[in-house]
Coordinates of C-alpha atoms in Angstrom, one line a residue:
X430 CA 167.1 177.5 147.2
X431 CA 169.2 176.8 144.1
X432 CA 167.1 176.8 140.5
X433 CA 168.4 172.9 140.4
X434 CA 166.6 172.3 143.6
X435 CA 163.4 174.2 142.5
X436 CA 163.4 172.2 139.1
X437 CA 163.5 169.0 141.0
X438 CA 161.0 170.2 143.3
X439 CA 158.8 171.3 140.4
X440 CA 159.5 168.2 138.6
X441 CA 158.6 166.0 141.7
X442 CA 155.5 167.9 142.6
X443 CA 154.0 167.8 139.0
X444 CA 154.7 164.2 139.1
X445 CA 152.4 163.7 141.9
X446 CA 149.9 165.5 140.5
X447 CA 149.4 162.9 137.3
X448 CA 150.1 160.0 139.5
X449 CA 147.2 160.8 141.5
X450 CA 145.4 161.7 139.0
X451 CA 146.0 158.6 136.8
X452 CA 145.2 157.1 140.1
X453 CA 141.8 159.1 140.2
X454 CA 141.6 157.5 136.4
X455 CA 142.1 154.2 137.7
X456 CA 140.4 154.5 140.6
X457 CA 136.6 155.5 138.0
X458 CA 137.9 152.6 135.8
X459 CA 137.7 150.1 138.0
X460 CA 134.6 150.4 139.1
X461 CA 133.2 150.4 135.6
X462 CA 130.1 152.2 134.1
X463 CA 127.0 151.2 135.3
X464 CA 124.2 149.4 133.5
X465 CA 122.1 152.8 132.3
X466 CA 125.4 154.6 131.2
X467 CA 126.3 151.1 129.1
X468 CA 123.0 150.9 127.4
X469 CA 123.1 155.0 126.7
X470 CA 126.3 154.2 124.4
X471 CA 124.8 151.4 122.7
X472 CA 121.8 153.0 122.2
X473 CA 124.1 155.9 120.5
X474 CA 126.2 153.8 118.7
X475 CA 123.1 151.8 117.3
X476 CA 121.8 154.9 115.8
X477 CA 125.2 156.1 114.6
X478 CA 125.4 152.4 112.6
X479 CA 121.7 153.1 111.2
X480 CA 122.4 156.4 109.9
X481 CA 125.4 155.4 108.3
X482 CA 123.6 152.4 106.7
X483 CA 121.0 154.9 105.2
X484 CA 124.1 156.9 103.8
X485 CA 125.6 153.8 102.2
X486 CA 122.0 152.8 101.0
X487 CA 122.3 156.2 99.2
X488 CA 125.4 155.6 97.9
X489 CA 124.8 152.1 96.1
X490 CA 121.5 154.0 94.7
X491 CA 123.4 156.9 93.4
X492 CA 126.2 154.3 91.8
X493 CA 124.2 151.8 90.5
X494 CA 122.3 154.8 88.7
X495 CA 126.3 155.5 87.4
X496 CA 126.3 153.0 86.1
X497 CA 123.5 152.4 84.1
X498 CA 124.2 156.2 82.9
X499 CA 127.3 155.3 81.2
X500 CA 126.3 151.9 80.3
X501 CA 128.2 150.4 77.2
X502 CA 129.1 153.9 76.2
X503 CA 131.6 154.3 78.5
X504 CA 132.7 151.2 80.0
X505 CA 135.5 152.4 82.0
X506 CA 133.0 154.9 84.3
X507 CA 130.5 152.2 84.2
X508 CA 132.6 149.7 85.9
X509 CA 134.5 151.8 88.0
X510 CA 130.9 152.9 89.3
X511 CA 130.2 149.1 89.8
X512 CA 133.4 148.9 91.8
X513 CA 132.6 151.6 94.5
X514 CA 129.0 149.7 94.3
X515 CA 130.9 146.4 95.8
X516 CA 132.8 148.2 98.2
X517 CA 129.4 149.9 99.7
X518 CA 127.5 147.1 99.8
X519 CA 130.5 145.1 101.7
X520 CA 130.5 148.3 104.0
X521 CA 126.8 147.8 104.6
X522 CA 126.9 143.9 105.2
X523 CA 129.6 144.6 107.9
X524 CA 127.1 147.0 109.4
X525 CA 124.5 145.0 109.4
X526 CA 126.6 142.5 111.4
X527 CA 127.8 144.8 113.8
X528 CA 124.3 146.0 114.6
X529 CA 123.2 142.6 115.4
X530 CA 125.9 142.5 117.7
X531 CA 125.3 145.5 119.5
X532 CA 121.8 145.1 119.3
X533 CA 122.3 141.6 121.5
X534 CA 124.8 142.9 123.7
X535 CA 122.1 145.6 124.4
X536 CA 119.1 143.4 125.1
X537 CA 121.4 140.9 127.2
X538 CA 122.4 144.1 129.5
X539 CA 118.7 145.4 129.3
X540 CA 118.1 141.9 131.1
X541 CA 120.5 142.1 133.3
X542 CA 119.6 145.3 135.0
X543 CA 116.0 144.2 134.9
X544 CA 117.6 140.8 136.6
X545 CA 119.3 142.9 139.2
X546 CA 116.3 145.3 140.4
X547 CA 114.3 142.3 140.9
X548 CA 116.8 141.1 142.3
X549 CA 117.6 143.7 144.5
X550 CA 113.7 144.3 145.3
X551 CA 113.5 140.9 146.4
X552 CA 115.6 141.6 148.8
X553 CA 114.4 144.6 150.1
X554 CA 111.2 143.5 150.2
X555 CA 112.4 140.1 152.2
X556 CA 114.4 142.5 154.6
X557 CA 110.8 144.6 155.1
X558 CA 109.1 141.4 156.0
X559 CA 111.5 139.9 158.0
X560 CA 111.3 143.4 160.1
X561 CA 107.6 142.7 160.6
X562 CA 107.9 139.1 161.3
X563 CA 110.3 139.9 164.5
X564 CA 107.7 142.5 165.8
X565 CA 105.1 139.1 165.7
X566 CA 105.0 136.3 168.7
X567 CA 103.7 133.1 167.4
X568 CA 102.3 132.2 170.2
X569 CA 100.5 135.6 170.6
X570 CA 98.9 134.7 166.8
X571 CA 97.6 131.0 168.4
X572 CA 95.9 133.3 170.9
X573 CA 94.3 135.5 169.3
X574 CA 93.4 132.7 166.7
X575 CA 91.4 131.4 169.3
X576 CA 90.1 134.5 170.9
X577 CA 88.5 135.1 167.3
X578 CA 87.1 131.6 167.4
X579 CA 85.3 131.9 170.5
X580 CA 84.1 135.2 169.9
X581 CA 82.5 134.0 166.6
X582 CA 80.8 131.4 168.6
X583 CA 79.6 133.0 171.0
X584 CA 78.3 135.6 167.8
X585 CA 76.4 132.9 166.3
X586 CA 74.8 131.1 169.6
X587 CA 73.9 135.4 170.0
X588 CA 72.5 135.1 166.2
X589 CA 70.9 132.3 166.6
X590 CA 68.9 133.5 170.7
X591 CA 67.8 136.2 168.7
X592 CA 66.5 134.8 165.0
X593 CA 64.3 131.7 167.5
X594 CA 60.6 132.4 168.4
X595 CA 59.9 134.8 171.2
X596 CA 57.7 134.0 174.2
X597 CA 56.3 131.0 175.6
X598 CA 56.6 127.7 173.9
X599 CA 54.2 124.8 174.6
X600 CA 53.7 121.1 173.4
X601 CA 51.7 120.9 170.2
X602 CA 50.3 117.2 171.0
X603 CA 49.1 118.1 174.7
X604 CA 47.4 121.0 173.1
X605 CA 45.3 118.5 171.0
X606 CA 45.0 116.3 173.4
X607 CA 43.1 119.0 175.8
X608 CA 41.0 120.2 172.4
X609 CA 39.5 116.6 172.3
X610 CA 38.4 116.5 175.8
X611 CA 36.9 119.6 175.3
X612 CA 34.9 118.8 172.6
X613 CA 34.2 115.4 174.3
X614 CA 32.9 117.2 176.9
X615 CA 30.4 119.6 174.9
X616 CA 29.0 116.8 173.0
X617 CA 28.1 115.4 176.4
X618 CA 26.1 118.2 177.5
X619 CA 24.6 118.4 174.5
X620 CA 23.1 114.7 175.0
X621 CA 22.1 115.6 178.8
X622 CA 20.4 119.1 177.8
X623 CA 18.5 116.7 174.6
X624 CA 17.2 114.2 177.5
X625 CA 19.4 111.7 176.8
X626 CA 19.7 108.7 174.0
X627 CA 15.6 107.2 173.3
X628 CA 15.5 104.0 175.2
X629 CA 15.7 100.9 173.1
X630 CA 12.1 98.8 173.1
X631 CA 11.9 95.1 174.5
X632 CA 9.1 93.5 172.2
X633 CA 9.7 92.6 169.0
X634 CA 8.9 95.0 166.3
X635 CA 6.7 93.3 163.2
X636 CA 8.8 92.9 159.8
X637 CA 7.8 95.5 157.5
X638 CA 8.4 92.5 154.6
X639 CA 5.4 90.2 154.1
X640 CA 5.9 86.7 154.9
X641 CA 5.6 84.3 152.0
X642 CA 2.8 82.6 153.2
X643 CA 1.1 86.1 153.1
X644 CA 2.0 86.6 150.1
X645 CA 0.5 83.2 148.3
X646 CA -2.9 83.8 150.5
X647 CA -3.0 87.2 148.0
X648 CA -2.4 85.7 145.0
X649 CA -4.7 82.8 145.6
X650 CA -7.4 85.4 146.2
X651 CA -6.6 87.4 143.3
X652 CA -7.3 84.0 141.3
X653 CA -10.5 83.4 142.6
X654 CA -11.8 87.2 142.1
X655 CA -10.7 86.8 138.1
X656 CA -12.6 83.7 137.7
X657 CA -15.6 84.8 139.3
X658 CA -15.6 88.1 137.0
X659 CA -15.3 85.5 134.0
X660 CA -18.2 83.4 134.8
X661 CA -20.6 86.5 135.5
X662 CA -20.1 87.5 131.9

């Protein structure tokens, strides 16, 4: 093989090897950092922006201290100290804007991960249930249903067999009704073993009250027995 053919060879096989791996290059490109990886380079660059800010802070301090060491006295450093003062705090305005930016862009991608794993857990979770559903018959689920109904029923007329009065249960009213005639009856042997009721008489019992005609005959004769005591004395 000539040295022409080997260059060419070489040539060709090393330009293969950074077409595939531009390829490779492309290939990780496209599919783009994920949401964690995005949010680690914010988070870097945030704090990157914040130390620098604390630097320029420094460095207004330290010139603004410039300044008012020269003062009047030397007007030249003074104002040239003012200048670099200007150009700081112009620095550190821009900073502050591009840390509200970044901060944004980091809390809108913070969301949308969180957005997405719900998302996503959702959906695992719906797959999970939709597995159990298809292991269920709803017709089965009727059944049973009613299989628990009747067997709470038939629990409760149980409960309730058990919690009633045990033994015989009798009339209340025919019992009092038979307590009467009992006692009907022992008053009536108590008449017979006494001889009975006394038996009512036929004549005519005299008035224990005084007729009125008694009654004047008395006073009349009271009447005479005064005036006879008068006339003996």
């Amino acid at each position: 093989m000539s040295k022409i053919s080997k260059l060419f060879k070489g040539s060709s096989s090393s330009g293969s090897s950074s077409s595939s791996s531009s390829k490779s290059k492309h290939h990780r490109s496209k599919g783009g950092p994920s949401p964690q990886e995005a949010i680690h380079r914010l988070r870097e660059t945030e704090e990157m922006l914040t130390k620098k800010q604390e630097y320029l802070e420094k460095r207004i301090e330290q010139e603004i201290a410039t300044a008012k060491k020269h003062g009047t006295k030397n007007k030249k450093a003074a104002l040239q100290a003012l200048k670099k003062k200007k150009r700081l705090e112009q620095q550190l305005t821009q900073i502050d804007g591009t840390l509200s930016t970044i901060e944004f862009q980091r809390e809108a991608l913070e969301n949308s991960h969180t957005n997405t794993e719900v998302l996503k857990n959702m959906g695992f979770a719906a797959k999970a249930m939709k597995q159990v559903h298809q292991n269920m018959d709803v017709d089965k689920i009727d059944d049973l249903m009613q299989d628990i109904t009747e067997q709470q029923d038939v629990a409760r007329e149980i409960s309730e067999a058990i919690s009633g009065p045990f033994g015989e249960q009798f009339d209340e009213d025919e019992l009092l009704a038979e307590l009467e005639e009992l006692e009907q009856e022992d008053l009536e042997e108590s008449m017979k073993s006494m001889g009975g009721l006394p038996s009512v008489p036929s004549s005519k019992l005299p008035s224990s009250r005084p007729s009125h005609a008694t009654t004047k005959k008395r006073v009349e004769e009271d009447d005479d027995m005064r005036m006879l005591a008068s006339w003996g004395t």
